[in-house]
């Protein structure tokens, strides 16, 4: 990195960018949440206060902090403040519970967990806490009933009481580790993606450039902050540009446009399924009464994109990325090709390779592979999993596991997933983890999780179970088992039972014939019988 680049990037850290914006335009709006607006100077002070308070707890550079919260300002205060203190951030999916939550805490080595009174109940219900977890901080009036040896439980106010008026923060470099994020796969448990600070900052700049952001923009997000779509594509990009973040607690089909109008948002991001849902509402004379100019959506099928743009009068921009490599493709605002993932960002090299690692010609379908043009802008490694890191970097290219093609003009197109992972509502789901939970149900011999297309344009989860006595299987009981054992987004919609699953000669379950069969006449649907997954 050269000196000029580092100056533009706030030294290569997000808190450096924030401090730079606070100096340049201290009174400009930085964050709006439920009517409360924070200026850049205020947001910077909150980061200082939180970082100082964490250091007062004896935490130092390289220590690990977990964030287990819903969307609220304190989430940003925590991630920004802990980064300023040199801590490693672990954003934990707030749907996690049981084994999933324990694994995220244990595998990443979380030492202090920031949560709230409600979500802390999931921590309280764990059979045991990881030995590294020494402090739990909760927001809310009600202290969680957690009695674990060696665990300190503090309120948010008690944590902040230790903050210094003149904190001395450690020097945090752009190449230092800034975060561990969890991503799903099929060859084992969810993997912890260890990322340097510069990865998020470069993505913030490239996103701001792709979106054409200026300090006058107001970026709305209702996506959960543990997700990169909200944390980086919205929040980090807004801070880079000096724009305002508009944070909503959750997605509401009926209220999104009202929130967007009231906050005077100029842009927002969405999953492709959210576009479907918004289009399913009744047309209104107010459909174009807003300030939104651009919506970033992934994926956005062509016919949905055209309908959404025509009805709401916005430009829908598409892109492509992975937790490990950031967003690496954006469809340009000018000269776009609808249906394409777009062209590589300035820091990215992408090619299409065959199984032998040979580059394929335009139009040929192969695996999408990636290389960075700069150091420290992709994952450093998978946490405690060197084998998986080496496998994904075979031939010194990052193997995305996605099949695609490139045209003569350098636009990339997605075709299918090579891996056996599922994607639902923007969340990657590990088939292995889901199948293991199903196998714990009485009578189930084995299970296969597959994706079937939904009317929202993404995968719905279907499971086919091999059972000792297929006729005796109680689908409602199996569904309730999944509700108890799995995060909400992983609970399958469709269930089918068979005497024997199809297998290879070596005993591996064959999923191709199951996918080809899809939804059969004997498939059970929890939605059709009126059962819902509780929030």
CSV table of N, CA and C in Angstrom, one decimal, residues 34 39 93 105 124 155-156 158 160 166 227 240 250 253 298 327 347 357 396 407 492 504 527 530-531:
chain,number,residue,atom,x,y,z
A,34,UNK,N,-34.3,5.0,14.7
A,34,UNK,CA,-35.6,5.2,15.4
A,34,UNK,C,-35.7,6.7,15.9
A,39,UNK,N,-24.1,12.5,15.0
A,39,UNK,CA,-23.2,13.1,14.0
A,39,UNK,C,-21.9,12.2,14.0
A,93,UNK,N,-24.3,-14.7,14.4
A,93,UNK,CA,-25.7,-14.7,13.9
A,93,UNK,C,-26.7,-14.8,15.1
A,105,UNK,N,-18.8,-19.5,19.7
A,105,UNK,CA,-18.1,-18.9,20.8
A,105,UNK,C,-16.8,-19.7,21.1
A,124,UNK,N,-27.6,-18.6,28.4
A,124,UNK,CA,-27.9,-19.2,29.6
A,124,UNK,C,-28.3,-20.7,29.4
A,155,UNK,N,-23.6,-5.1,33.3
A,155,UNK,CA,-24.5,-4.3,32.5
A,155,UNK,C,-23.7,-3.4,31.5
A,156,UNK,N,-24.4,-2.9,30.5
A,156,UNK,CA,-23.7,-2.0,29.6
A,156,UNK,C,-23.2,-0.7,30.3
A,158,UNK,N,-22.4,-0.5,33.5
A,158,UNK,CA,-21.2,-0.9,34.3
A,158,UNK,C,-19.9,-1.0,33.4
A,160,UNK,N,-19.4,0.8,30.6
A,160,UNK,CA,-19.0,2.1,30.2
A,160,UNK,C,-18.4,3.0,31.3
A,166,UNK,N,-9.4,10.2,28.4
A,166,UNK,CA,-8.2,10.4,27.5
A,166,UNK,C,-7.6,9.0,27.2
A,227,UNK,N,-24.4,-9.6,9.2
A,227,UNK,CA,-24.3,-9.9,7.8
A,227,UNK,C,-23.5,-8.9,7.1
A,240,UNK,N,-16.9,5.5,4.7
A,240,UNK,CA,-15.9,5.9,3.7
A,240,UNK,C,-16.3,7.1,3.0
A,250,UNK,N,-35.4,-4.3,11.7
A,250,UNK,CA,-35.7,-5.6,11.0
A,250,UNK,C,-36.4,-5.2,9.7
A,253,UNK,N,-42.1,-6.0,5.2
A,253,UNK,CA,-42.7,-5.8,3.9
A,253,UNK,C,-43.6,-4.6,3.9
A,298,UNK,N,-28.9,-8.7,-4.3
A,298,UNK,CA,-28.2,-9.9,-4.8
A,298,UNK,C,-28.9,-11.2,-4.2
A,327,UNK,N,-16.8,-8.3,-1.7
A,327,UNK,CA,-17.5,-8.1,-3.0
A,327,UNK,C,-16.5,-7.9,-4.1
A,347,UNK,N,-9.5,-3.9,-7.5
A,347,UNK,CA,-8.5,-4.7,-6.7
A,347,UNK,C,-8.6,-6.2,-7.0
A,357,UNK,N,-7.6,-26.5,-13.7
A,357,UNK,CA,-7.0,-25.2,-13.4
A,357,UNK,C,-6.7,-24.4,-14.7
A,396,UNK,N,-2.9,-21.2,-6.2
A,396,UNK,CA,-2.8,-19.8,-5.8
A,396,UNK,C,-3.9,-19.0,-6.4
A,407,UNK,N,-18.3,-13.2,-20.5
A,407,UNK,CA,-18.5,-12.9,-21.9
A,407,UNK,C,-17.3,-12.1,-22.5
A,492,UNK,N,-36.1,-26.5,7.8
A,492,UNK,CA,-36.6,-26.9,6.5
A,492,UNK,C,-38.1,-26.6,6.3
A,504,UNK,N,-24.1,-44.0,-3.6
A,504,UNK,CA,-23.1,-44.5,-4.5
A,504,UNK,C,-22.6,-45.9,-4.0
A,527,UNK,N,-45.7,-25.1,6.0
A,527,UNK,CA,-46.5,-23.9,5.7
A,527,UNK,C,-47.9,-24.3,5.3
A,530,UNK,N,-50.1,-25.1,8.1
A,530,UNK,CA,-50.3,-24.0,9.1
A,530,UNK,C,-49.3,-23.9,10.2
A,531,UNK,N,-48.2,-24.6,10.2
A,531,UNK,CA,-47.2,-24.5,11.2
A,531,UNK,C,-46.1,-23.5,10.8
